[in-house]
PDB file of C-alpha atoms in Angstrom:
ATOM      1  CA  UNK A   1       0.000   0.000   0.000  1.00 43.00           C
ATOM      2  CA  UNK A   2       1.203   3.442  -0.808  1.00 44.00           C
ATOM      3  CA  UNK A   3       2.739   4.967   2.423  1.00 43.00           C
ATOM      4  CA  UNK A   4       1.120   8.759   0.939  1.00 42.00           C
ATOM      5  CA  UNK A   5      -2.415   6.543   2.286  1.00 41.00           C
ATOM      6  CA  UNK A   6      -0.839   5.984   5.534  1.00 41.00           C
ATOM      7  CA  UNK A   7       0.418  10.043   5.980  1.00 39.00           C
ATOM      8  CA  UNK A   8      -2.865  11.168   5.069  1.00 38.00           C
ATOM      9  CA  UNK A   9      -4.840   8.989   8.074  1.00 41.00           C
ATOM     10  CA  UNK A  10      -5.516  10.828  11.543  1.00 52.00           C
ATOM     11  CA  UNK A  11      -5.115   9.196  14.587  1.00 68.00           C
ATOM     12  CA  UNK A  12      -7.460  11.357  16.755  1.00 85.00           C
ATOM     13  CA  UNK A  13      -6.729   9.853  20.002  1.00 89.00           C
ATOM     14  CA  UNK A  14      -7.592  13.184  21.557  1.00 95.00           C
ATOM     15  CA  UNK A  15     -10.954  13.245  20.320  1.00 94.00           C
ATOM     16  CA  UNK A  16     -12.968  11.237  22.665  1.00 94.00           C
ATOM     17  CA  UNK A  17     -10.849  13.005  25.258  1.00 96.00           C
ATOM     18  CA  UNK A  18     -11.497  16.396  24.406  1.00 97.00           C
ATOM     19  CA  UNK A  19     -15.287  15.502  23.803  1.00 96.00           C
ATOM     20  CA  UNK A  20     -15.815  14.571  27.704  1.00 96.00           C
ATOM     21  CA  UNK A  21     -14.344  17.857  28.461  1.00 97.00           C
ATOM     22  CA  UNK A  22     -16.249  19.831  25.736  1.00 98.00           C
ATOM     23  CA  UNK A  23     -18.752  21.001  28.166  1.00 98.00           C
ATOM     24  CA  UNK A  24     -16.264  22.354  30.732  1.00 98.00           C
ATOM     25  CA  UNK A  25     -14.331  24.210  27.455  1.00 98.00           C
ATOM     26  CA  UNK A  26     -17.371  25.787  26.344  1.00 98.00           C
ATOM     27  CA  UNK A  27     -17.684  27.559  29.971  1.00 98.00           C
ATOM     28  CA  UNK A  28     -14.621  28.570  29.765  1.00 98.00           C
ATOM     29  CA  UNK A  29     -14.802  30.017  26.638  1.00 98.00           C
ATOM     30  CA  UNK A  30     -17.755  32.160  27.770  1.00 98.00           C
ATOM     31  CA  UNK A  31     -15.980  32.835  31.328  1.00 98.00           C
ATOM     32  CA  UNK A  32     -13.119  34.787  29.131  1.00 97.00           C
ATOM     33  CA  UNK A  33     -14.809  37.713  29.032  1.00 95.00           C
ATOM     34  CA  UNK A  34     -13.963  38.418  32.467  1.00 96.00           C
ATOM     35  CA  UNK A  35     -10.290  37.181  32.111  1.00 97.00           C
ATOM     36  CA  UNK A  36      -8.262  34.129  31.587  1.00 98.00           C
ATOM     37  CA  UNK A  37      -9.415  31.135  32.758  1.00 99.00           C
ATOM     38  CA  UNK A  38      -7.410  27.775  33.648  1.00 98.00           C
ATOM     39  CA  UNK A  39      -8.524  23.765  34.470  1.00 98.00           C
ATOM     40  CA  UNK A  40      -6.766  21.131  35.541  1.00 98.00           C
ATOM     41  CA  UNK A  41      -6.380  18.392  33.125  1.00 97.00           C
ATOM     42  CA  UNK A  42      -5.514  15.327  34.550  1.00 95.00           C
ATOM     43  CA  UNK A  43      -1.440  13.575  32.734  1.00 94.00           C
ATOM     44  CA  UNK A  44      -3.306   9.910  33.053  1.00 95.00           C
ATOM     45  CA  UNK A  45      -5.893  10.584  30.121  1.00 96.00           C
ATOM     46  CA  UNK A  46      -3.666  11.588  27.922  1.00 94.00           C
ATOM     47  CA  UNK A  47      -0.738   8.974  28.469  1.00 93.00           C
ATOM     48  CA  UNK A  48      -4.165   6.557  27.984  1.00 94.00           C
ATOM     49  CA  UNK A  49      -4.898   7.977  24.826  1.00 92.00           C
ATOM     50  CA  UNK A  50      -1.411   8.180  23.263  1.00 91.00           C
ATOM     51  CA  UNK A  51       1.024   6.198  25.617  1.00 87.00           C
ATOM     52  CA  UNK A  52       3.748   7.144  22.931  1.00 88.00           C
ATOM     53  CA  UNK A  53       3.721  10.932  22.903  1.00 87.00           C
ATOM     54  CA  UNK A  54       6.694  12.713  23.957  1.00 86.00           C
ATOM     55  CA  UNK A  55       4.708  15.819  25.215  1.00 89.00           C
ATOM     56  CA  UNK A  56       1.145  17.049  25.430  1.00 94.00           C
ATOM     57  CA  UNK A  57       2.084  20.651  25.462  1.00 96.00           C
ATOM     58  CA  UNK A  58       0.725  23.035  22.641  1.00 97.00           C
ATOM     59  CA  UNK A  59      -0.051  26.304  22.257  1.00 98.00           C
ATOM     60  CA  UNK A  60      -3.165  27.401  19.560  1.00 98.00           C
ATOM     61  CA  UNK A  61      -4.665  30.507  18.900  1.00 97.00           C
ATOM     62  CA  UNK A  62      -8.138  29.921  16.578  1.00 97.00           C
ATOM     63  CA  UNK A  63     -10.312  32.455  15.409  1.00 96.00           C
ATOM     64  CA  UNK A  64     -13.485  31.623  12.674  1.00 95.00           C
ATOM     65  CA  UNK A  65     -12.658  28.115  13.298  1.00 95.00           C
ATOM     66  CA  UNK A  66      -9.521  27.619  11.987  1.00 97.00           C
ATOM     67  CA  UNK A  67      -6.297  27.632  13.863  1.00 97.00           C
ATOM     68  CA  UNK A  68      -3.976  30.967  12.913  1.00 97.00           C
ATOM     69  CA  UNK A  69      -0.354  29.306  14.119  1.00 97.00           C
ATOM     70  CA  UNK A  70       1.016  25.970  12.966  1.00 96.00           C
ATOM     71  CA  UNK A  71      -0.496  22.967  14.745  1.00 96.00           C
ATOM     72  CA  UNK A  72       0.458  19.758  12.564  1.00 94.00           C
ATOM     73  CA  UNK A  73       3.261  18.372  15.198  1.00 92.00           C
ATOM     74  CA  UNK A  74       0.459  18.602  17.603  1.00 94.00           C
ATOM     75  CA  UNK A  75      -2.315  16.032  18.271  1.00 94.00           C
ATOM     76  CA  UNK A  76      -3.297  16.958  21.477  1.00 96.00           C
ATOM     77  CA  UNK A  77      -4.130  21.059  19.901  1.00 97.00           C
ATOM     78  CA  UNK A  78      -5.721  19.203  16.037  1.00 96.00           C
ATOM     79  CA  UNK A  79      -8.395  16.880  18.066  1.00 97.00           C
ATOM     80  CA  UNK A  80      -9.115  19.975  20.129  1.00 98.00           C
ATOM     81  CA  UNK A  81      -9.854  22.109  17.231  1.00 98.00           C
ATOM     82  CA  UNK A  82     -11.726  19.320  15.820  1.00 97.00           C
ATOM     83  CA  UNK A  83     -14.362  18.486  18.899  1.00 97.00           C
ATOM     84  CA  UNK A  84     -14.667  22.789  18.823  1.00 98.00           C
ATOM     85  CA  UNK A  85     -15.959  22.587  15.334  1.00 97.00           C
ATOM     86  CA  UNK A  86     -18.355  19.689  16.076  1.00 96.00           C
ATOM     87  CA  UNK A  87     -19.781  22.230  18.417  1.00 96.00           C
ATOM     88  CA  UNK A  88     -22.305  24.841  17.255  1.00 97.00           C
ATOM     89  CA  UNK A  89     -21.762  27.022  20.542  1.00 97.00           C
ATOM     90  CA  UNK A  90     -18.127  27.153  20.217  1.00 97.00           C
ATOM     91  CA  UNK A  91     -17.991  27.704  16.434  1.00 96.00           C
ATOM     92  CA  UNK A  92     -20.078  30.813  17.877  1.00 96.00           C
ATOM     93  CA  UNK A  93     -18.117  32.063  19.828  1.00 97.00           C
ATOM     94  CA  UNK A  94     -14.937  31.210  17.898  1.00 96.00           C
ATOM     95  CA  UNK A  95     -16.750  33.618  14.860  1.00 95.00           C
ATOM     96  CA  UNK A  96     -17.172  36.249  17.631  1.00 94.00           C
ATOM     97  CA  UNK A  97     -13.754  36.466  18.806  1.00 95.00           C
ATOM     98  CA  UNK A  98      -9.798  34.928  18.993  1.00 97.00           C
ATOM     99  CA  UNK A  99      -9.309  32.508  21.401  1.00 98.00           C
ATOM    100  CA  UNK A 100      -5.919  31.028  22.664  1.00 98.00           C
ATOM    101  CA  UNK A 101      -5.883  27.542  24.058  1.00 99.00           C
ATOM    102  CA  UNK A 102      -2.438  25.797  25.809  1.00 98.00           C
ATOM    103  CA  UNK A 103      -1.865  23.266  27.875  1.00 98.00           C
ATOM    104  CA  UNK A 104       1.161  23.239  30.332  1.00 97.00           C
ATOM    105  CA  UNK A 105       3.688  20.190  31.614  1.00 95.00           C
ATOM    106  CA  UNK A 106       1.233  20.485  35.026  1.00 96.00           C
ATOM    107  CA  UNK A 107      -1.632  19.923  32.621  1.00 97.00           C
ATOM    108  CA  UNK A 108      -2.937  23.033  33.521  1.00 98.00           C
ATOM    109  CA  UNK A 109      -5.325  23.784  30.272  1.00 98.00           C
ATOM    110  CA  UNK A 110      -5.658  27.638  29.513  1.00 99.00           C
ATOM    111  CA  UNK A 111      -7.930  29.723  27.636  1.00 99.00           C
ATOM    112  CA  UNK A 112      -7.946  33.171  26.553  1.00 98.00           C
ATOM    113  CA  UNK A 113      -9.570  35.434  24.679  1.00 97.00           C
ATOM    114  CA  UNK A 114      -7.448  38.162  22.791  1.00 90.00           C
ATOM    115  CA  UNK A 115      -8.207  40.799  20.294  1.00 79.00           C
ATOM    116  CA  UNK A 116      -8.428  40.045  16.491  1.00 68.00           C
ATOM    117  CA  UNK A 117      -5.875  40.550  14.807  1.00 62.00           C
ATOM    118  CA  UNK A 118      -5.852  42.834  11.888  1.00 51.00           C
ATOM    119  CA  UNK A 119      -4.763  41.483   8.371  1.00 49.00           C
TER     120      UNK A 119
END
């Protein structure tokens, strides 16, 4: 089989992950308007869902549903984007304004909301 078949399949071992954790994301997302906000993630889901990966860490700022820095070494930050767009509130708010999502080596999952950039 040609290996171009095998580049172009997705793992999305974050998916189901990020799903169960949609609803919590969403608040967040609406809680930004009054600053920052943070959750703990917990290290054992992820090592469960890819037992391989080196790091979780990733840093992604989206705005109209797409993300505006490169995410393609990151899992973890694709599925994320993916379970966002699956959701009609978030693709909402993610019309209405910039967001910027991270995650930290303490698992500490952040999201802000930051002006639109211009251009």
């Amino acid at each position: 089989m040609d290996a171009r078949f095998f580049s172009m399949m997705t793992n999305y071992a974050y998916s189901s992950l990020w799903n169960k954790y949609r609803p919590v994301i969403l608040q967040l997302m609406v809680a930004t308007e009054e600053g920052p906000q943070k959750y703990r993630l917990f290290d054992h889901e992820f090592k469960a869902a890819d037992a391989k990966a080196k790091n979780y860490l990733f840093q992604m700022s989206v705005y109209e549903g797409k993300a505006l820095n490169n995410i393609k070494e990151s899992g973890v930050a694709q599925d994320l984007l993916r379970v966002l767009n699956t959701s009609r509130k978030a693709s909402e708010l993610l019309t209405e304004h910039q967001f910027e999502f991270s995650m930290d080596r303490q698992f500490m999952f952040h999201v802000t909301r930051t002006p639109k950039q211009v251009g």
